[in-house]
Tab-separated table of C-alpha atoms and ligand atoms in Angstrom:
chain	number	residue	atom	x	y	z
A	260	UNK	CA	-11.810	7.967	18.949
A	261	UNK	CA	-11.898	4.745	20.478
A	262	UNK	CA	-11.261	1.399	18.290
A	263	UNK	CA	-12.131	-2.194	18.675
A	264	UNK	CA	-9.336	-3.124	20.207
A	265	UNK	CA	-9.636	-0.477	23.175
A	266	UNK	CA	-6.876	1.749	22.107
A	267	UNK	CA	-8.480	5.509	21.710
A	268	UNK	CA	-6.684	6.871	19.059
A	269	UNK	CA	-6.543	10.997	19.862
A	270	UNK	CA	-6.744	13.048	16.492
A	271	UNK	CA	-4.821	15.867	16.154
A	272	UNK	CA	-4.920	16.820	12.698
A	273	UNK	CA	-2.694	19.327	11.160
A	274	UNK	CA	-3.664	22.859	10.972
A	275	UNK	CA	-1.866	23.609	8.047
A	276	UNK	CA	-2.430	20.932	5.691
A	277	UNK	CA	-0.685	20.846	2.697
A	278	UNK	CA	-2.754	23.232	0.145
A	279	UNK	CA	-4.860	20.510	-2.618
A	280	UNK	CA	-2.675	22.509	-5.162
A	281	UNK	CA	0.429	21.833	-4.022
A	282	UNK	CA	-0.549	18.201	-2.884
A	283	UNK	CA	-1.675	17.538	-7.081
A	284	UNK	CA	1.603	18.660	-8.015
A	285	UNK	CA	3.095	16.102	-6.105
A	286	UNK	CA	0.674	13.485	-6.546
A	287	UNK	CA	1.226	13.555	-10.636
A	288	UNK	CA	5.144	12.641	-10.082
A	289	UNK	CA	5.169	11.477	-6.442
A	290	UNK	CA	8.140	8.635	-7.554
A	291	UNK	CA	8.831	6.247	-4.464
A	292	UNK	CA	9.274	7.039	-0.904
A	293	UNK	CA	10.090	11.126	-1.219
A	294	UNK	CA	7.343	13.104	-0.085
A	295	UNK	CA	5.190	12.323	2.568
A	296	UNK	CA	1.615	12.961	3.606
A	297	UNK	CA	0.327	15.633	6.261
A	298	UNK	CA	0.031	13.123	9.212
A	299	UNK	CA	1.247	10.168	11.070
A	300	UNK	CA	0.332	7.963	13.910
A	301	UNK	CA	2.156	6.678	17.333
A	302	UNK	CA	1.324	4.389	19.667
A	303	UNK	CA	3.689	4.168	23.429
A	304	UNK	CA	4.547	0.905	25.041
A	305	UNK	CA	6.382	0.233	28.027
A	306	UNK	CA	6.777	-2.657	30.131
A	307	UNK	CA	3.938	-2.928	32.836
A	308	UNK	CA	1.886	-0.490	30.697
A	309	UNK	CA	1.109	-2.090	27.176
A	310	UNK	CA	0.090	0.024	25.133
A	311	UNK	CA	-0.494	3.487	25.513
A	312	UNK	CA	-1.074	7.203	23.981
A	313	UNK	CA	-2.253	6.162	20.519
A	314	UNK	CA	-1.893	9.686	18.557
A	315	UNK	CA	-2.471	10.866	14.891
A	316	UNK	CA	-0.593	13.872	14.345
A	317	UNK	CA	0.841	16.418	12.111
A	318	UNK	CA	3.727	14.741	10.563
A	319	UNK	CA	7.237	16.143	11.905
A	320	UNK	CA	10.401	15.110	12.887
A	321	UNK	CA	11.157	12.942	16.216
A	322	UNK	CA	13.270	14.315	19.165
A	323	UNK	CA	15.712	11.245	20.721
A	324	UNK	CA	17.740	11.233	23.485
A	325	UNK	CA	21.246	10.095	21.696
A	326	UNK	CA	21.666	7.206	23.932
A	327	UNK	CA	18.462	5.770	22.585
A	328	UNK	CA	18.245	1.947	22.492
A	329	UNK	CA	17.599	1.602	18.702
A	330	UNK	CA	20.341	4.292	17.640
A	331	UNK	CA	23.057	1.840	18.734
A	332	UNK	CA	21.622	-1.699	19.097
A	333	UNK	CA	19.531	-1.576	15.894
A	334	UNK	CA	16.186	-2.838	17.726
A	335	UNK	CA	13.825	-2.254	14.491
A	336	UNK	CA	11.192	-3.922	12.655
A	337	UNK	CA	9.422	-2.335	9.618
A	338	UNK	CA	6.024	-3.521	7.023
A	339	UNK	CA	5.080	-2.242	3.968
A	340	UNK	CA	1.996	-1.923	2.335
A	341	UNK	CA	-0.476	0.119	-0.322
A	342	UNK	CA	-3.701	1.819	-0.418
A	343	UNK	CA	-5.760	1.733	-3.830
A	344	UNK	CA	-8.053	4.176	-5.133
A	345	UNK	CA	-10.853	1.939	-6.113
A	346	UNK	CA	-13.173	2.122	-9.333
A	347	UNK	CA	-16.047	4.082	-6.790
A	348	UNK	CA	-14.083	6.588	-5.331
A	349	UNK	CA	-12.959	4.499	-2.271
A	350	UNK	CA	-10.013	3.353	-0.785
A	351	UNK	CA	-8.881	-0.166	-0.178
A	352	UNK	CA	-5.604	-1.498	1.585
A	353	UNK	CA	-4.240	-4.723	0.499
A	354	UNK	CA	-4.077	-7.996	2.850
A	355	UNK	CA	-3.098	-5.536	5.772
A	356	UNK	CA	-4.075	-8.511	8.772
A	357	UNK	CA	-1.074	-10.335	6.945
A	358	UNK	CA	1.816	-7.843	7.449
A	359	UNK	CA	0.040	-7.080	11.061
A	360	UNK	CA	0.873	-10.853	11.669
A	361	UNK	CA	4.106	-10.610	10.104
A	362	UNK	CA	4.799	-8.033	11.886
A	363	UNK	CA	4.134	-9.742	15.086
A	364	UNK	CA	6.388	-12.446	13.978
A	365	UNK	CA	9.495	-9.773	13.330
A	366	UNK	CA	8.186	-8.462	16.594
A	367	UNK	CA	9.228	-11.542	18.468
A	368	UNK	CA	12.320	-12.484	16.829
A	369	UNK	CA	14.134	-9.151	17.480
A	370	UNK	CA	12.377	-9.056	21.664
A	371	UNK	CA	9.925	-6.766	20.977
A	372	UNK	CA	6.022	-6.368	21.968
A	373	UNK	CA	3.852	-8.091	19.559
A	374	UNK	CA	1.300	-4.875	18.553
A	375	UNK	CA	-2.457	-6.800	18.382
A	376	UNK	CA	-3.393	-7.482	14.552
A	377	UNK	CA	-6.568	-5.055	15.172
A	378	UNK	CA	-4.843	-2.451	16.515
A	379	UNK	CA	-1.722	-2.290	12.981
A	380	UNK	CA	-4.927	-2.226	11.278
A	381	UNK	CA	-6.821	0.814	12.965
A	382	UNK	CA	-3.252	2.601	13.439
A	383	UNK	CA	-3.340	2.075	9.296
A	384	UNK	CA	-7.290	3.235	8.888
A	385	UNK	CA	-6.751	6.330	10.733
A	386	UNK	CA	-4.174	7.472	9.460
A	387	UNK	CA	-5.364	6.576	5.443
A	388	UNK	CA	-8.910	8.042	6.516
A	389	UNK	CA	-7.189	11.507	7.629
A	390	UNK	CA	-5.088	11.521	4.655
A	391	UNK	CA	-7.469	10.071	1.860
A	392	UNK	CA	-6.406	13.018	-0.267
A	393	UNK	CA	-3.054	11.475	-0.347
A	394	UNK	CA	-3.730	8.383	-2.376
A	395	UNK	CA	-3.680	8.457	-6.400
A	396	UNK	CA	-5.943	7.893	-8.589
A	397	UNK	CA	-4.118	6.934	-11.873
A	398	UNK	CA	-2.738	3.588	-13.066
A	399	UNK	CA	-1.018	1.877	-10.866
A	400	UNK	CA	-0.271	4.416	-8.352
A	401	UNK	CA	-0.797	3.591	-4.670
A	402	UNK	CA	-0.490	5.216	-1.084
A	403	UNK	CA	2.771	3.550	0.408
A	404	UNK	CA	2.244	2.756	3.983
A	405	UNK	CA	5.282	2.376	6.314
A	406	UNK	CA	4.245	1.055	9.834
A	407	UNK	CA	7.676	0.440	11.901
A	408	UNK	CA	8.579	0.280	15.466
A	409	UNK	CA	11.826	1.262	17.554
A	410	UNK	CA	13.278	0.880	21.016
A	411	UNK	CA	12.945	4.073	22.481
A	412	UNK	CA	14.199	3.302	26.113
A	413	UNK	CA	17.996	5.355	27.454
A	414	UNK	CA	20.661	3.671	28.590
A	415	UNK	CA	24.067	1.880	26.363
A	416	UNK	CA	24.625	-0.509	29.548
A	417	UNK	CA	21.384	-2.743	28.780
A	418	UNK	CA	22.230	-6.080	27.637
A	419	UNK	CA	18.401	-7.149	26.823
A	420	UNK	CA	15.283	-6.138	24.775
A	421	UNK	CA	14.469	-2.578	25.744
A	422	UNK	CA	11.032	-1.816	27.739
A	423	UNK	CA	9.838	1.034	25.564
A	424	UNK	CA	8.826	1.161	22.131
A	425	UNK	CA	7.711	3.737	20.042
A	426	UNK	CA	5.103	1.953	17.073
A	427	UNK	CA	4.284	5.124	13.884
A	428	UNK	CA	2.673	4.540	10.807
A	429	UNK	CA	3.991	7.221	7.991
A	430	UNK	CA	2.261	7.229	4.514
A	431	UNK	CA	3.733	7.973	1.038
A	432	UNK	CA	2.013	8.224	-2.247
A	433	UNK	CA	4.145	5.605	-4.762
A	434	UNK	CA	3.962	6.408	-8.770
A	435	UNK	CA	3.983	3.409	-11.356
A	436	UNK	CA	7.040	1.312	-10.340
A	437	UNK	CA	7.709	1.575	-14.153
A	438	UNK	CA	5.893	4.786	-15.567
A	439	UNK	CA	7.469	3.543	-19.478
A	440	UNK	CA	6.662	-0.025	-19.540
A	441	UNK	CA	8.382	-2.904	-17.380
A	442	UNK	CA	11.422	-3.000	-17.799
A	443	UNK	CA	13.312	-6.293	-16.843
A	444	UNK	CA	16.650	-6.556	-14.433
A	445	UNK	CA	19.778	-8.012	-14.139
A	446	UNK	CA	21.226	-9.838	-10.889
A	447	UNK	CA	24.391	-10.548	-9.500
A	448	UNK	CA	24.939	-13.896	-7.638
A	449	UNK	CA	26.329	-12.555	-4.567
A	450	UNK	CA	28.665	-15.165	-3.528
A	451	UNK	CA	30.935	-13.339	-1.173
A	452	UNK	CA	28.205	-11.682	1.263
A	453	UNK	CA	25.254	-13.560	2.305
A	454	UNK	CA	22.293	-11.673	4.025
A	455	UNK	CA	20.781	-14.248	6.549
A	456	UNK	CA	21.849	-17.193	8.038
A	457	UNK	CA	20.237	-19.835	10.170
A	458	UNK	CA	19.074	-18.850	13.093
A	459	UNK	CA	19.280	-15.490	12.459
A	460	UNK	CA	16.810	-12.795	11.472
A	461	UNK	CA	16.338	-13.675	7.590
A	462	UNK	CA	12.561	-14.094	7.976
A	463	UNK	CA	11.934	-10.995	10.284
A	464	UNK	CA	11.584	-7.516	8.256
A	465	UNK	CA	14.322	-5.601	10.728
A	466	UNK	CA	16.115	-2.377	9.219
A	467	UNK	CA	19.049	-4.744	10.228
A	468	UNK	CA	19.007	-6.906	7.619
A	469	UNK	CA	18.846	-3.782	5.109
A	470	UNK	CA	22.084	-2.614	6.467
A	471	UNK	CA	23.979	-5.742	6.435
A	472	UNK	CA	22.856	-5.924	2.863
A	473	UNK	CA	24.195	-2.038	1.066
A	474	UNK	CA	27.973	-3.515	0.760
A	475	UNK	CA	26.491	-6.047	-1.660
A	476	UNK	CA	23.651	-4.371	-3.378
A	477	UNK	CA	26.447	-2.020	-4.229
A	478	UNK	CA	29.199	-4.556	-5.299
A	479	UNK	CA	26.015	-6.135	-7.971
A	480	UNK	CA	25.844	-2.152	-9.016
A	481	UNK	CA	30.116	-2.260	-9.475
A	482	UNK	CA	29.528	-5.177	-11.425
A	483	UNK	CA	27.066	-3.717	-14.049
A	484	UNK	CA	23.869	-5.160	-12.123
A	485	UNK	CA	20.689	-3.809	-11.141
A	486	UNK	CA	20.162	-5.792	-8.061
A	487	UNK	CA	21.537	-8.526	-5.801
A	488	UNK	CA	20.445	-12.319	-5.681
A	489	UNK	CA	20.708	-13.736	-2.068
A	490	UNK	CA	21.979	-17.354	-1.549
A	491	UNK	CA	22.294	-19.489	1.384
A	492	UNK	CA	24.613	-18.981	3.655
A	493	UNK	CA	26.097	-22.747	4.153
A	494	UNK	CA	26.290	-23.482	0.729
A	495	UNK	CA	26.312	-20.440	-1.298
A	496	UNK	CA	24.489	-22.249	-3.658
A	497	UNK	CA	20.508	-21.912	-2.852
A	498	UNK	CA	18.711	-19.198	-4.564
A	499	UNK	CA	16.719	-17.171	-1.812
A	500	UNK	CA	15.893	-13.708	-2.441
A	501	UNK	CA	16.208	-10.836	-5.331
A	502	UNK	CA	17.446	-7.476	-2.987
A	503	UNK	CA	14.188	-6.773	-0.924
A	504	UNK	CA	12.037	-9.033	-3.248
A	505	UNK	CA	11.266	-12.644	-3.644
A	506	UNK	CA	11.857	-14.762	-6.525
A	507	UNK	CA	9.518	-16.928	-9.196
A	508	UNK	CA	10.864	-19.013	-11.618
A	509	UNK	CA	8.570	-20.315	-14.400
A	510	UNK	CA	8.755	-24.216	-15.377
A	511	UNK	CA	7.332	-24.783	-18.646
A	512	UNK	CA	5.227	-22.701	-21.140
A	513	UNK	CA	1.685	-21.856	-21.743
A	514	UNK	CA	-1.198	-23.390	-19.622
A	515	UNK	CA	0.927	-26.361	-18.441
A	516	UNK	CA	3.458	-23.607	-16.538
A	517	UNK	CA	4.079	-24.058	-13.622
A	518	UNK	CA	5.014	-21.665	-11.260
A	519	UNK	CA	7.974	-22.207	-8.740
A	520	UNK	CA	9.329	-20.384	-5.963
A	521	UNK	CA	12.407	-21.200	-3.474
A	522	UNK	CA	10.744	-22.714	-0.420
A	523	UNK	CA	10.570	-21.169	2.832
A	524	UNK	CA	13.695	-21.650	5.005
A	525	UNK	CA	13.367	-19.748	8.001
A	526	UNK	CA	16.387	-17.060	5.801
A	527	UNK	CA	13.953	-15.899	3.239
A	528	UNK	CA	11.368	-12.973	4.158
A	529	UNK	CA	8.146	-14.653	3.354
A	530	UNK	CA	6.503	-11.832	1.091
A	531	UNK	CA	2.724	-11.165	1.055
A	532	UNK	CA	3.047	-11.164	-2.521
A	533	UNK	CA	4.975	-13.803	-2.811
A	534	UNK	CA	1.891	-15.529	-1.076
A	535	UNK	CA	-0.660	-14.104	-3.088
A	536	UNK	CA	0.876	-14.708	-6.601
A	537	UNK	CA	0.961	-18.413	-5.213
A	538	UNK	CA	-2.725	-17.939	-5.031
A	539	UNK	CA	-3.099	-16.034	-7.943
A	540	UNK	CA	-1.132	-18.762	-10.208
A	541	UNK	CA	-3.363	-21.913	-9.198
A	542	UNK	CA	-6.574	-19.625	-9.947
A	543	UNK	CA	-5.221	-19.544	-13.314
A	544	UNK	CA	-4.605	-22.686	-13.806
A	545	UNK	CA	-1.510	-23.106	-13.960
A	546	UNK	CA	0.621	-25.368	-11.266
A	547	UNK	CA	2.339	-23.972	-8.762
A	548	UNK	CA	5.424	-25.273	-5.961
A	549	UNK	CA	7.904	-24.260	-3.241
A	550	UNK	CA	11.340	-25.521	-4.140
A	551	UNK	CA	14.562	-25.495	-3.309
A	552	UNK	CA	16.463	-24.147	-6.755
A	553	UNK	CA	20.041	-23.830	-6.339
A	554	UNK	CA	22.269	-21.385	-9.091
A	555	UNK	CA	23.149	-24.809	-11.336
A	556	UNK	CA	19.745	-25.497	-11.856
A	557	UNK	CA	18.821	-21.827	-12.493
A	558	UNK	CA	21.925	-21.708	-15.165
A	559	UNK	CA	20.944	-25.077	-16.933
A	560	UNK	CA	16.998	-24.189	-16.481
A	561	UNK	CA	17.034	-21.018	-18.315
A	562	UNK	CA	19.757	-22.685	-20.900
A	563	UNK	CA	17.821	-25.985	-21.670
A	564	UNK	CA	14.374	-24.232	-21.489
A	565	UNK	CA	13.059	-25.290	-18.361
A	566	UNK	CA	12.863	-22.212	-16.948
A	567	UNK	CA	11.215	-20.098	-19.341
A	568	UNK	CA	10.946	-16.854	-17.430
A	569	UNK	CA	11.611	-15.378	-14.191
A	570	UNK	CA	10.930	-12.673	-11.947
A	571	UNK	CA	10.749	-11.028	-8.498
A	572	UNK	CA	7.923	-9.647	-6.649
A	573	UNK	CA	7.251	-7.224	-3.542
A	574	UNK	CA	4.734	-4.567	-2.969
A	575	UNK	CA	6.807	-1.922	-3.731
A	576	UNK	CA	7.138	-3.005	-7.378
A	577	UNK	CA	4.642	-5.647	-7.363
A	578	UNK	CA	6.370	-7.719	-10.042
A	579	UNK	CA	9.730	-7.148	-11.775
A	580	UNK	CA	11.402	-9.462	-14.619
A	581	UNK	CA	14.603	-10.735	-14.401
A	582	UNK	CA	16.401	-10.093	-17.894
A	583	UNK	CA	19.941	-11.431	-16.969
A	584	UNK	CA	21.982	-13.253	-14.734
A	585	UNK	CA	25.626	-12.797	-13.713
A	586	UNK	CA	27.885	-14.585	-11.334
A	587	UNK	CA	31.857	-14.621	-10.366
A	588	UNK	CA	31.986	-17.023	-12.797
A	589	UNK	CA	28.881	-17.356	-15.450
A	590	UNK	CA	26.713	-15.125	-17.144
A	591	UNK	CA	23.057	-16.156	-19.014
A	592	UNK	CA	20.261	-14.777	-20.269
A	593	UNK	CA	16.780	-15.405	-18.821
A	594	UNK	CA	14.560	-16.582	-22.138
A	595	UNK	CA	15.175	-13.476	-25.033
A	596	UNK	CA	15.996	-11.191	-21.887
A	597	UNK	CA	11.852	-9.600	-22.186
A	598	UNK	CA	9.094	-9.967	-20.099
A	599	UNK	CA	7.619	-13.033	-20.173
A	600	UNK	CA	3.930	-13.880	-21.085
A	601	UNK	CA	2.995	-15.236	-17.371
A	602	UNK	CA	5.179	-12.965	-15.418
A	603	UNK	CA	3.267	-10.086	-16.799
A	604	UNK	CA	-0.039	-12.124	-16.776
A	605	UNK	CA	0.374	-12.299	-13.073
A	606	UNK	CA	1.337	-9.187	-13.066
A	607	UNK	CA	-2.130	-7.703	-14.634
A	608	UNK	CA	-4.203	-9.707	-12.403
A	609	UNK	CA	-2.321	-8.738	-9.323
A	610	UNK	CA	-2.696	-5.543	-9.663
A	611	UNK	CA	-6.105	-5.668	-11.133
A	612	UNK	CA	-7.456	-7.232	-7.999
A	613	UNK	CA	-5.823	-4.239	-5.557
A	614	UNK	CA	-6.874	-1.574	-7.615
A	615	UNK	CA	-10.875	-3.321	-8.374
A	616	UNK	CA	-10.290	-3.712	-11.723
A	617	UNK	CA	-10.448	-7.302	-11.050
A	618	UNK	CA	-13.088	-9.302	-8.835
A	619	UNK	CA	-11.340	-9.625	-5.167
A	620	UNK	CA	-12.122	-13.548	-5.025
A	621	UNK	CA	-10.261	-14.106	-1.697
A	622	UNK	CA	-11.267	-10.987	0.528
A	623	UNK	CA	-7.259	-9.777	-0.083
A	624	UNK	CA	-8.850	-5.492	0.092
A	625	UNK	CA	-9.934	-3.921	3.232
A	626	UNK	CA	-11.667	-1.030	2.326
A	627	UNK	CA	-11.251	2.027	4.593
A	628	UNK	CA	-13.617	4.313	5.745
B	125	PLP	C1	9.520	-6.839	2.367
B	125	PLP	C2	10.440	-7.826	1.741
B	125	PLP	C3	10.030	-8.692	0.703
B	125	PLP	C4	8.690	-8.630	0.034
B	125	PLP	O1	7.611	-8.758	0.883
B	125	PLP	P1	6.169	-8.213	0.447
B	125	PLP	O2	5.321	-8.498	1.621
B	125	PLP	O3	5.761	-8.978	-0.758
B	125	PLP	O4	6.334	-6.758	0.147
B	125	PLP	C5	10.936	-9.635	0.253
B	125	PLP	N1	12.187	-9.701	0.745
B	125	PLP	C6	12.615	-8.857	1.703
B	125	PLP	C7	14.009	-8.993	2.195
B	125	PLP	C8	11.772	-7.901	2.236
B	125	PLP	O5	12.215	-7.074	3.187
């Protein structure tokens, strides 16, 4: 099968598929990230070559050499993204072009080949058009897809970028983040670890970051908290990023809201949903900004009624409330500690528009197939 962008993509589907019995059982509890579908894709590059042998196969574990590149230096960039049943039967994937260009962008801050935007999205349509089976149909339930690349070259002596990369796409169907009604969460200010710093690889999605950032995602879990709240590294003092989620904060009430969201500093990951609630917000009227918002004016925002609600957002969960707020030394409440009218207002017409509920104004689905 050969693609617009040249690549030919050889199929090699399973020949044992996962009965449609068996696949139904798992698709009316799938929960996040714990079974996968029947196939995934892989694309070679090396140096001198491009890119090369563009596969879909049977999905199955990898065989690496243990001196491989990415086992000890960490070279590793990731995306993440749904598939939507949609109201006719078909399938749609949400704003893909924008995580292929993010990805491009992680691509090139950790050395790595920058994959063409038309080839991340045929690597994704293959591999969602083999496994169409695979993606729910109820509520808000979605086909996760994990595209990721690695540094597959040999060798612990090479101090540079490696010259071979393996590129897979692997698919997992996602339930309702919250199958009993949304539940909101409380954050710890983590003051002692940060997770990016200038200059470093804040706004690239590398597995790297997620490592450096267990320790304190666990110390917000020792301290009674659901997640960790990022701040900057100079200061310790700007509000950048909930866990693996961005953050909103909500100035105001009612139509005059306004809608704000800690600017982009080269240390936050800048989230395709961040982007598209920013969208979202000024099509319902209400105002929207990029700010810096450091932890005093979060504290006297939510206590003075600035700030009447808050919350974070990602695909995984699409959008999650904050509840509560605790610190080394403070603790508040974010409004009566419930979801707020416009975070779950944004919420509804988020997902309304990726699962065609809603009229896609902006051209955010790319239907596959
Ligand atoms: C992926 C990610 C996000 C959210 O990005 P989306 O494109 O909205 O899913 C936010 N922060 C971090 C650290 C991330 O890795």
């Amino acid at each position: 099968m050969t693609t617009a962008s040249g690549l030919t993509f050889d199929l090699k589907p399973s020949a044992h598929p996962t009965p449609a019995a068996e696949r139904e059982a798992v698709l009316a509890n799938p929960g996040f990230g714990r079974h996968f579908t029947d196939h995934m894709v892989t694309i070679r590059y090396s140096e001198g070559r491009g890119w090369y042998d563009a596969q879909l196969t049977p999905y199955a574990p990898l065989e690496l050499d243990p001196a491989t590149m990415v086992l000890h230096y960490g070279q590793e960039i990731f995306e993440g993204l749904k598939a939507y049943r949609q109201p006719d039967g078909s399938v749609a994937t949400f704003r893909p072009e924008t995580n292929a260009e993010r990805f491009r962008r992680s691509a090139r801050r950790l050395g790595m080949p920058e994959l063409p935007v038309e080839t991340f999205v045929e690597a994704i349509d293959v591999l969602v058009a083999q496994d169409g089976d695979w993606v729910p149909s109820g509520g808000e339930q979605s086909l996760y897809l994990r595209p990721f690349m690695i540094a597959t070259e040999v060798g612990l002596g090479i101090n540079r970028p490696a010259q071979e990369y393996l590129f897979m796409v692997i698919a997992s169907p996602a339930g309702a983040y919250f199958p009993r009604g949304v539940n909101p969460v409380s954050v710890w200010l983590s003051k002692e670890y940060v997770r990016a710093a200038p200059g470093g690889t804040g706004e690239a999605k590398c597995g790297g970051n997620y490592a450096a950032s267990f320790l304190a995602q666990a110390e917000a879990v020792r301290q009674g908290c659901d997640q960790v709240v990022w701040l900057d590294a100079v200061e310790r003092r700007w509000v950048e990023e909930m866990g693996g989620m961005n953050l909103y904060f909500v100035r105001g009430t009612g139509d005059a809201a306004t809608v704000v969201t800690p600017q982009l500093t080269g240390t936050l990951l800048p989230g395709v949903t961040r982007d598209s609630l920013l969208t979202i917000a000024a099509d319902l009227g209400y105002g929207t900004a990029e700010e810096r918002i450091s932890t005093e004016d979060w504290r006297r925002g939510n206590e003075d009624g600035e700030f009447s609600e808050v919350f974070a957002c990602g695909t995984a969960a699409v959008i999650t409330p904050v509840g509560s707020v605790k610190s080394a030394d403070a603790s508040w409440s974010v409004g009566d500690g419930q979801p707020g009218e416009i975070t779950m207002r944004l919420r509804q017409t988020l997902v309304g528009i990726q699962t065609g509920e809603i009229e896609d104004r902006h051209g955010w689905l790319h239907r596959v197939g």
